CSV table of C-alpha atoms and ligand atoms in Angstrom, one decimal:
chain,number,residue,atom,x,y,z
M,1,MET,CA,1.2,28.6,-12.8
M,2,SER,CA,4.7,30.8,-12.9
M,3,GLU,CA,6.9,30.5,-16.1
M,4,THR,CA,9.4,28.8,-14.0
M,5,MET,CA,6.9,25.8,-13.2
M,6,LYS,CA,6.0,25.6,-16.6
M,7,ALA,CA,9.7,25.2,-17.6
M,8,TYR,CA,10.2,22.6,-15.0
M,9,ILE,CA,7.1,20.4,-16.6
M,10,GLU,CA,8.4,20.9,-20.2
M,11,GLU,CA,11.6,19.6,-18.9
M,12,ALA,CA,10.3,16.5,-17.0
M,13,GLU,CA,8.1,15.8,-20.0
M,14,ARG,CA,11.3,15.8,-22.4
M,15,ASP,CA,13.2,13.7,-20.2
M,16,LEU,CA,11.1,11.4,-17.9
M,17,LEU,CA,9.9,8.2,-19.4
M,18,HIS,CA,6.4,9.0,-19.9
M,19,THR,CA,4.6,6.1,-17.9
M,20,TYR,CA,2.5,8.5,-16.0
M,21,ASN,CA,0.1,11.2,-16.7
M,22,ARG,CA,1.0,13.4,-14.3
M,23,TYR,CA,-1.0,16.3,-12.6
M,24,GLN,CA,0.4,19.6,-13.6
M,25,ILE,CA,2.3,20.7,-10.5
M,26,VAL,CA,5.6,20.8,-9.4
M,27,LEU,CA,5.7,19.9,-5.5
M,28,ASP,CA,8.4,21.1,-3.4
M,29,ARG,CA,7.9,21.0,0.3
M,30,GLY,CA,5.6,19.8,2.9
M,31,GLU,CA,4.4,20.8,6.3
M,32,GLY,CA,2.1,18.5,8.3
M,33,VAL,CA,-0.7,17.5,5.8
M,34,TYR,CA,-0.1,20.2,3.7
M,35,LEU,CA,2.0,20.3,0.4
M,36,TYR,CA,3.3,23.4,-1.4
M,37,ASP,CA,4.4,23.9,-5.1
M,38,THR,CA,7.1,25.7,-6.5
M,39,ASP,CA,5.2,28.7,-6.9
M,40,GLY,CA,4.5,28.8,-3.1
M,41,LYS,CA,0.8,27.2,-3.4
M,42,LYS,CA,-0.7,25.5,-0.4
M,43,TYR,CA,-2.2,22.2,-0.8
M,44,LEU,CA,-4.4,20.0,1.6
M,45,ASP,CA,-3.0,16.6,0.9
M,46,PHE,CA,-5.2,13.5,0.7
M,47,CYS,CA,-3.1,11.5,-0.9
M,48,ALA,CA,0.0,11.2,1.4
M,49,GLY,CA,2.2,10.1,-1.8
M,50,ILE,CA,0.1,7.1,-2.0
M,51,ALA,CA,-0.6,6.2,1.5
M,52,VAL,CA,2.9,6.8,2.3
M,53,PHE,CA,3.4,9.6,4.4
M,54,ALA,CA,1.7,8.6,7.5
M,55,LEU,CA,3.3,10.9,9.8
M,56,GLY,CA,2.9,14.1,7.9
M,57,TYR,CA,5.4,16.1,6.4
M,58,GLY,CA,8.5,17.9,8.2
M,59,ASN,CA,8.0,15.5,11.3
M,60,ARG,CA,11.0,16.7,13.4
M,61,GLU,CA,11.7,13.6,15.4
M,62,TYR,CA,11.5,11.5,11.9
M,63,ASN,CA,13.8,14.1,10.2
M,64,ASP,CA,16.5,14.3,13.0
M,65,ALA,CA,16.6,10.3,13.1
M,66,LEU,CA,17.2,10.3,9.4
M,67,LYS,CA,19.8,13.2,9.5
M,68,ALA,CA,21.6,11.3,12.4
M,69,GLN,CA,21.9,8.0,10.6
M,70,ILE,CA,23.4,9.6,7.2
M,71,ASP,CA,26.1,11.1,9.7
M,72,LYS,CA,26.8,7.4,10.9
M,73,VAL,CA,26.4,5.2,8.0
M,74,ILE,CA,23.8,5.1,5.2
M,75,HIS,CA,24.7,1.7,3.6
M,76,THR,CA,26.6,-1.5,4.5
M,77,SER,CA,25.3,-4.4,2.7
M,78,ASN,CA,23.9,-7.4,4.2
M,79,TYR,CA,27.0,-9.4,4.2
M,80,TYR,CA,27.0,-7.6,7.8
M,81,TYR,CA,24.7,-7.1,10.5
M,82,ASN,CA,23.7,-3.3,11.2
M,83,VAL,CA,21.9,-2.2,14.2
M,84,PRO,CA,19.0,-0.4,12.6
M,85,ALA,CA,17.9,-3.4,10.8
M,86,ILE,CA,18.0,-5.3,14.0
M,87,GLU,CA,16.0,-3.1,15.8
M,88,ALA,CA,13.4,-2.3,13.1
M,89,ALA,CA,12.9,-6.1,12.5
M,90,ARG,CA,12.5,-6.2,16.3
M,91,LYS,CA,9.7,-3.6,16.4
M,92,LEU,CA,8.3,-5.1,12.8
M,93,LYS,CA,7.8,-8.5,14.5
M,94,LYS,CA,6.3,-6.9,17.9
M,95,ILE,CA,3.4,-5.1,15.8
M,96,SER,CA,2.6,-7.6,13.5
M,97,GLY,CA,3.1,-10.8,15.4
M,98,MET,CA,5.0,-12.2,12.6
M,99,ASP,CA,8.3,-14.0,13.3
M,100,ARG,CA,11.1,-13.4,10.4
M,101,VAL,CA,11.7,-10.4,8.2
M,102,PHE,CA,13.3,-9.8,5.1
M,103,PHE,CA,13.7,-6.0,4.3
M,104,THR,CA,13.0,-4.6,0.4
M,105,ASN,CA,13.5,-1.5,-1.4
M,106,SER,CA,9.7,-1.3,-2.6
M,107,GLY,CA,6.6,-3.3,-2.2
M,108,ALA,CA,6.6,-4.9,-5.6
M,109,GLU,CA,9.9,-6.5,-4.2
M,110,ALA,CA,8.4,-7.7,-1.0
M,111,VAL,CA,5.6,-9.4,-2.8
M,112,GLU,CA,8.5,-11.2,-5.2
M,113,GLY,CA,10.0,-12.4,-2.2
M,114,ALA,CA,6.9,-13.9,-0.8
M,115,LEU,CA,5.9,-15.5,-4.2
M,116,LYS,CA,9.6,-17.1,-4.3
M,117,ALA,CA,9.1,-18.0,-0.5
M,118,ALA,CA,5.7,-19.8,-1.0
M,119,ARG,CA,7.4,-21.8,-4.3
M,120,LYS,CA,10.3,-22.7,-2.3
M,121,TYR,CA,8.0,-24.2,0.4
M,122,ALA,CA,6.1,-26.4,-2.0
M,123,TYR,CA,9.2,-27.4,-3.6
M,124,LEU,CA,10.6,-28.5,-0.6
M,125,LYS,CA,7.5,-30.8,0.1
M,126,ASP,CA,7.2,-32.7,-3.2
M,127,GLY,CA,10.4,-31.5,-5.4
M,128,ARG,CA,7.8,-30.4,-7.9
M,129,THR,CA,8.4,-27.4,-10.1
M,130,ASP,CA,4.8,-26.7,-11.2
M,131,HIS,CA,3.1,-25.4,-8.3
M,132,GLU,CA,0.5,-22.8,-8.9
M,133,ILE,CA,-0.6,-19.4,-7.1
M,134,ILE,CA,-4.1,-18.3,-6.8
M,135,ALA,CA,-4.7,-14.3,-7.2
M,136,MET,CA,-7.8,-12.3,-6.9
M,137,ASN,CA,-9.5,-10.5,-9.6
M,138,HIS,CA,-9.0,-6.6,-9.3
M,139,SER,CA,-6.0,-7.1,-7.2
M,140,PHE,CA,-3.0,-5.2,-7.6
M,141,HIS,CA,0.6,-6.2,-6.4
M,142,GLY,CA,3.4,-4.3,-8.2
M,143,ARG,CA,4.9,-3.8,-11.6
M,144,THR,CA,7.5,-6.4,-11.5
M,145,PHE,CA,7.1,-9.5,-13.3
M,146,GLY,CA,6.2,-11.7,-10.3
M,147,ALA,CA,4.1,-9.0,-8.6
M,148,LEU,CA,2.5,-8.3,-12.2
M,149,SER,CA,1.9,-12.0,-12.7
M,150,VAL,CA,-0.6,-11.9,-9.5
M,151,THR,CA,-2.1,-8.6,-10.5
M,152,GLY,CA,-5.8,-9.4,-11.4
M,153,ASN,CA,-5.9,-6.4,-14.1
M,154,PRO,CA,-5.3,-7.8,-17.6
M,155,LYS,CA,-4.7,-4.5,-18.9
M,156,TYR,CA,-1.4,-3.8,-16.8
M,157,ARG,CA,-0.2,-7.6,-18.1
M,158,GLU,CA,-1.1,-7.8,-21.5
M,159,ALA,CA,1.9,-6.0,-23.4
M,160,PHE,CA,4.3,-7.8,-21.0
M,161,GLU,CA,2.8,-11.6,-21.2
M,162,PRO,CA,4.0,-14.2,-20.9
M,163,MET,CA,3.8,-13.8,-17.1
M,164,ILE,CA,5.5,-16.3,-14.7
M,165,GLY,CA,2.6,-18.8,-15.4
M,166,HIS,CA,0.8,-21.1,-13.3
M,167,VAL,CA,-1.4,-18.3,-11.6
M,168,LYS,CA,-5.0,-18.4,-11.3
M,169,PHE,CA,-7.3,-16.0,-10.3
M,170,ALA,CA,-10.7,-16.1,-8.3
M,171,ASP,CA,-13.0,-13.4,-6.9
M,172,LEU,CA,-12.4,-11.4,-3.6
M,173,ASN,CA,-15.1,-12.6,-1.2
M,174,ASP,CA,-16.3,-15.4,-3.2
M,175,PHE,CA,-15.0,-18.4,-1.5
M,176,LYS,CA,-16.4,-21.0,-4.2
M,177,SER,CA,-14.4,-19.2,-6.5
M,178,VAL,CA,-11.4,-19.8,-4.8
M,179,THR,CA,-11.8,-23.1,-4.0
M,180,GLU,CA,-12.6,-24.1,-7.9
M,181,GLN,CA,-9.1,-23.0,-8.6
M,182,VAL,CA,-7.4,-25.2,-5.9
M,183,THR,CA,-5.2,-28.2,-7.2
M,184,ASP,CA,-2.8,-30.6,-5.6
M,185,ARG,CA,-0.3,-27.9,-6.9
M,186,THR,CA,-1.7,-24.9,-5.4
M,187,CYS,CA,1.2,-23.3,-3.1
M,188,ALA,CA,-0.1,-20.1,-2.1
M,189,ILE,CA,-3.4,-17.7,-2.1
M,190,ILE,CA,-2.3,-14.0,-2.2
M,191,LEU,CA,-4.5,-11.3,-1.5
M,192,GLU,CA,-4.9,-7.7,-0.5
M,193,THR,CA,-6.8,-7.4,3.1
M,194,VAL,CA,-8.4,-4.2,1.7
M,195,GLN,CA,-8.0,-3.8,-2.1
M,196,GLY,CA,-6.4,-0.6,-2.9
M,197,GLU,CA,-5.8,0.2,-6.5
M,198,GLY,CA,-8.6,-2.4,-7.4
M,199,GLY,CA,-11.2,0.0,-6.0
M,200,LEU,CA,-10.9,0.2,-2.2
M,201,VAL,CA,-12.8,-3.4,-1.4
M,202,PRO,CA,-12.2,-5.0,1.8
M,203,ALA,CA,-12.1,-8.4,2.1
M,204,ASP,CA,-14.7,-9.6,4.6
M,205,GLY,CA,-14.0,-11.6,8.0
M,206,GLU,CA,-16.2,-14.8,6.9
M,207,PHE,CA,-14.3,-14.9,3.6
M,208,LEU,CA,-10.6,-14.7,5.3
M,209,ARG,CA,-11.8,-17.2,7.8
M,210,GLN,CA,-13.0,-19.5,5.0
M,211,VAL,CA,-9.6,-19.2,3.1
M,212,ARG,CA,-7.5,-19.6,6.0
M,213,ALA,CA,-9.2,-23.0,7.0
M,214,LEU,CA,-8.8,-24.0,3.3
M,215,CYS,CA,-5.0,-23.0,3.4
M,216,ASP,CA,-4.7,-24.8,6.8
M,217,GLU,CA,-6.3,-28.0,5.5
M,218,ARG,CA,-4.4,-28.4,2.3
M,219,ASP,CA,-1.1,-27.0,3.7
M,220,ILE,CA,-1.3,-23.7,1.1
M,221,LEU,CA,0.4,-20.3,2.4
M,222,LEU,CA,-1.7,-17.7,3.1
M,223,ILE,CA,0.1,-14.6,1.5
M,224,LEU,CA,-1.6,-11.2,2.7
M,225,ASP,CA,-0.5,-7.9,0.9
M,226,GLU,CA,-0.9,-5.3,3.5
M,227,ILE,CA,1.3,-2.8,1.3
M,228,GLN,CA,-1.5,-0.1,1.3
M,229,CYS,CA,-4.0,-1.0,4.1
M,230,GLY,CA,-1.4,-1.9,6.5
M,231,MET,CA,0.3,0.4,8.9
M,232,GLY,CA,-2.6,1.7,11.0
M,233,ARG,CA,-4.6,3.0,7.7
M,234,THR,CA,-7.6,0.7,8.7
M,235,GLY,CA,-7.5,1.5,12.5
M,236,TYR,CA,-5.3,-1.8,13.2
M,237,MET,CA,-1.6,-2.0,12.5
M,238,TYR,CA,-2.4,-4.7,9.9
M,239,ALA,CA,-5.9,-4.9,8.5
M,240,TRP,CA,-6.0,-8.7,9.2
M,241,GLN,CA,-5.5,-8.1,12.8
M,242,LYS,CA,-9.4,-6.9,12.9
M,243,PHE,CA,-10.4,-10.4,11.9
M,244,GLY,CA,-7.6,-12.4,13.7
M,245,VAL,CA,-6.9,-14.1,10.4
M,246,LYS,CA,-3.0,-14.2,10.6
M,247,PRO,CA,-1.2,-15.1,7.3
M,248,ASP,CA,1.8,-17.3,6.5
M,249,ILE,CA,3.4,-14.6,4.7
M,250,MET,CA,2.8,-10.9,4.8
M,251,THR,CA,3.7,-7.9,2.6
M,252,THR,CA,4.5,-4.2,4.0
M,253,ALA,CA,5.6,-1.2,2.3
M,254,LYS,CA,4.1,2.3,1.6
M,255,ALA,CA,4.0,3.8,5.1
M,256,LEU,CA,6.5,1.4,6.4
M,257,GLY,CA,9.2,4.1,5.8
M,258,CYS,CA,7.0,7.0,5.4
M,259,GLY,CA,8.8,8.0,2.2
M,260,VAL,CA,12.4,6.5,2.5
M,261,PRO,CA,11.9,3.6,-0.1
M,262,VAL,CA,11.6,0.3,1.9
M,263,GLY,CA,9.3,-2.9,2.3
M,264,ALA,CA,9.4,-6.1,3.9
M,265,PHE,CA,8.1,-9.6,3.7
M,266,LEU,CA,7.5,-11.3,6.8
M,267,MET,CA,6.9,-15.1,7.8
M,268,THR,CA,5.8,-17.4,10.6
M,269,GLU,CA,8.6,-19.2,12.1
M,270,LYS,CA,7.0,-22.7,10.4
M,271,THR,CA,7.0,-20.9,6.9
M,272,ALA,CA,10.6,-19.5,7.6
M,273,ALA,CA,12.0,-22.8,8.6
M,274,HIS,CA,10.9,-24.8,5.3
M,275,SER,CA,11.4,-21.7,2.4
M,276,LEU,CA,14.2,-19.3,2.0
M,277,SER,CA,17.5,-20.2,3.1
M,278,ALA,CA,21.1,-19.1,2.8
M,279,GLY,CA,21.8,-18.3,-0.9
M,280,ASP,CA,18.1,-18.3,-2.3
M,281,HIS,CA,17.2,-14.6,-2.2
M,282,GLY,CA,19.1,-11.6,-1.9
M,283,THR,CA,19.2,-7.6,-2.2
M,284,THR,CA,22.1,-5.1,-2.1
M,285,TYR,CA,20.2,-2.3,-0.6
M,286,GLY,CA,17.6,-4.0,1.2
M,287,GLY,CA,17.2,-3.4,4.9
M,288,ASN,CA,20.4,-0.8,4.4
M,289,PRO,CA,20.6,1.3,7.9
M,290,LEU,CA,19.3,4.4,6.5
M,291,ALA,CA,15.9,2.8,5.3
M,292,CYS,CA,16.0,1.0,8.6
M,293,ALA,CA,16.2,4.0,10.5
M,294,ALA,CA,13.4,5.2,9.3
M,295,VAL,CA,11.6,2.3,9.9
M,296,GLU,CA,12.5,2.3,13.3
M,297,LYS,CA,11.4,5.8,13.9
M,298,VAL,CA,8.2,5.3,12.2
M,299,LEU,CA,7.3,2.4,14.5
M,300,ASP,CA,8.3,4.6,17.7
M,301,LEU,CA,6.2,7.6,16.4
M,302,PHE,CA,3.3,5.3,15.6
M,303,GLU,CA,3.1,4.4,19.5
M,304,LYS,CA,4.1,7.8,20.7
M,305,ASP,CA,1.9,9.7,18.6
M,306,HIS,CA,-0.9,7.6,19.1
M,307,ILE,CA,-1.5,7.2,15.3
M,308,ILE,CA,-3.9,4.1,15.5
M,309,GLU,CA,-6.3,5.9,18.1
M,310,ASN,CA,-6.3,9.0,15.7
M,311,VAL,CA,-7.3,7.1,12.7
M,312,ARG,CA,-10.0,5.4,15.1
M,313,GLN,CA,-11.0,9.2,15.8
M,314,VAL,CA,-11.2,10.4,12.5
M,315,ALA,CA,-12.2,7.7,10.2
M,316,PRO,CA,-15.6,7.6,11.3
M,317,TYR,CA,-15.9,11.2,10.7
M,318,LEU,CA,-14.6,11.0,7.2
M,319,GLU,CA,-17.0,8.3,6.6
M,320,GLN,CA,-20.1,10.4,8.0
M,321,ARG,CA,-18.7,13.4,5.7
M,322,LEU,CA,-18.7,11.4,2.5
M,323,GLU,CA,-21.7,9.5,3.1
M,324,GLU,CA,-23.4,13.2,3.7
M,325,LEU,CA,-21.7,13.8,0.2
M,326,LYS,CA,-22.8,10.9,-1.8
M,327,GLY,CA,-26.3,11.7,-0.5
M,328,LYS,CA,-26.3,15.0,-2.0
M,329,TYR,CA,-25.1,14.0,-5.6
M,330,ASP,CA,-26.5,11.5,-7.9
M,331,CYS,CA,-23.5,10.8,-10.0
M,332,ILE,CA,-22.0,9.3,-6.6
M,333,THR,CA,-23.1,5.6,-6.3
M,334,GLU,CA,-21.1,4.0,-3.5
M,335,LEU,CA,-18.8,4.8,-0.7
M,336,ARG,CA,-16.3,1.9,-0.1
M,337,GLY,CA,-13.2,1.3,1.9
M,338,ALA,CA,-12.1,1.0,5.6
M,339,GLY,CA,-10.5,3.3,8.2
M,340,LEU,CA,-8.7,6.1,6.5
M,341,MET,CA,-8.6,4.2,3.3
M,342,ARG,CA,-11.9,5.4,1.1
M,343,GLY,CA,-13.2,5.5,-2.3
M,344,LEU,CA,-16.1,7.2,-3.3
M,345,VAL,CA,-17.4,5.5,-6.8
M,346,PHE,CA,-18.9,7.9,-9.2
M,347,ASP,CA,-20.9,7.0,-12.3
M,348,ARG,CA,-18.3,9.1,-14.7
M,349,PRO,CA,-14.6,9.6,-14.9
M,350,VAL,CA,-13.1,11.6,-11.8
M,351,ARG,CA,-10.3,13.0,-13.6
M,352,ASP,CA,-12.1,16.6,-13.9
M,353,ILE,CA,-13.0,16.5,-10.3
M,354,ILE,CA,-9.6,15.8,-9.2
M,355,ASP,CA,-8.1,18.6,-11.5
M,356,ARG,CA,-10.9,21.2,-10.5
M,357,ALA,CA,-9.9,20.1,-6.5
M,358,MET,CA,-6.4,20.8,-7.2
M,359,GLU,CA,-6.9,24.1,-8.5
M,360,LYS,CA,-8.6,25.1,-5.3
M,361,GLY,CA,-5.6,23.4,-3.3
M,362,LEU,CA,-6.9,20.0,-2.6
M,363,ILE,CA,-4.7,16.9,-3.6
M,364,LEU,CA,-6.9,13.7,-4.2
M,365,ILE,CA,-6.2,10.8,-6.0
M,366,ASN,CA,-8.3,8.4,-8.2
M,367,ALA,CA,-8.2,4.4,-7.8
M,368,GLY,CA,-9.4,3.3,-11.6
M,369,ALA,CA,-11.4,6.3,-13.9
M,370,GLU,CA,-14.4,6.4,-11.9
M,371,ILE,CA,-13.4,6.1,-8.1
M,372,ILE,CA,-11.9,9.1,-6.0
M,373,ARG,CA,-9.2,7.5,-3.4
M,374,PHE,CA,-8.9,9.0,-0.1
M,375,VAL,CA,-5.9,8.0,1.7
M,376,PRO,CA,-4.7,10.9,3.8
M,377,PRO,CA,-1.7,11.3,6.3
M,378,LEU,CA,-2.9,9.4,9.4
M,379,VAL,CA,-2.4,12.2,11.5
M,380,ILE,CA,-5.3,14.3,10.0
M,381,THR,CA,-7.8,16.0,12.2
M,382,LYS,CA,-11.8,16.2,11.7
M,383,GLU,CA,-11.0,19.9,10.7
M,384,HIS,CA,-8.8,18.6,7.7
M,385,VAL,CA,-11.6,16.4,6.8
M,386,ASP,CA,-14.2,19.4,6.8
M,387,GLU,CA,-11.7,21.6,4.9
M,388,MET,CA,-11.4,18.6,2.1
M,389,ILE,CA,-14.8,18.1,2.1
M,390,ALA,CA,-15.7,21.8,1.6
M,391,VAL,CA,-13.5,21.9,-1.6
M,392,LEU,CA,-14.7,18.5,-2.7
M,393,ASP,CA,-18.2,20.0,-2.5
M,394,THR,CA,-17.5,23.0,-5.1
M,395,CYS,CA,-15.8,20.4,-7.5
M,396,ILE,CA,-18.5,18.0,-8.4
M,397,GLY,CA,-21.0,20.2,-9.8
M,398,ARG,CA,-23.6,19.3,-12.4
C,1,PLP,C1,1.7,0.2,-4.2
C,1,PLP,C2,1.3,-1.5,-4.2
C,1,PLP,C3,2.2,-2.4,-4.1
C,1,PLP,C4,3.6,-2.3,-4.9
C,1,PLP,O1,4.5,-1.3,-4.2
C,1,PLP,P1,5.6,-0.5,-5.0
C,1,PLP,O2,6.2,0.0,-3.8
C,1,PLP,O3,4.9,0.5,-5.9
C,1,PLP,O4,6.5,-1.4,-5.7
C,1,PLP,C5,1.8,-4.0,-4.1
C,1,PLP,N1,1.0,-4.1,-3.3
C,1,PLP,C6,-0.1,-3.2,-3.1
C,1,PLP,C7,-1.3,-3.6,-2.3
C,1,PLP,C8,0.1,-1.8,-3.1
C,1,PLP,O5,-0.8,-1.1,-2.9
């Protein structure tokens, strides 16, 4: 590492709040599926900014669209209409089959909005203010108070108690555990269609259908958090589309703007008509022209560049190569996930392996201490998979 990079890192450690144990590199620029640090060292990127940069770095059309929007107008507020938001909402409705969109600045904010909408929906029915939400153990929905309250990881919540309250937890793929938590005050069930941070665990189709039927029967809203598993990552625009289990409210973010901070929660018309109305919710930045120009272009490029088709081609190959690796090492106990959202479970912490991979020019991330997570840009090829496996294979050892 150069003295320059060392100095950057020292300054960062002095000035930034220490909320991350960061990997010791300063990233500088990107090109396709490769990143470069400030020393010019090249890395194959299987993190994509945590499942964000789906299109790869330096996409000419995407960059040009953002530059053009910067020269027009970046921000106007939600007191007025703007064309990029209108176009982005139309396209988002088309790919999701949902009816109404609220743009946010992040994933957590999309979850906050979804939870508020669910509470308001129930409030309009019975006027009560003690409605309950059922969430899943090992889930992750974000770091703000509402989102944290439905995050099924006590470690993230403990120091910040009390949470918003009236939240109960059940187990993903255990329908009985869900029914046991339902009361006459349950207003929503929230879950990730594929759990990300919690260990790359997909909800199974039968479980989703049962939860959907339960929600229909009891007029409970189903909120699917597609922030990580959405936007083509599983080979479907949204992971629930594989099962045809449509949510009442859906959250999306991460790859939605491919790096420009933007998220959204979407609803069916029925939910929208009976939940949030004027004055109930707002955001200064949310849905601003710059963010929405990014969304609009991302959605165009997904179609034009056949991103989903690429995921469907490359994902089985990634699965096969990871299976081979698992077969080779006793310390790898399980392969999880779906599409280009995969986890290799080890019987030991994986930080050392990830550090060694970084040394050798491969960026990987973990999900929990013992899982290596693979969430590459969605434009990767089989050759990139081979390149990744070849490096990783030399990092596992013992
Ligand atoms: C990342 C993530 C969030 C939080 O998104 P932020 O943009 O970090 O606030 C919420 N839900 C899921 C499933 C996520 O993966």
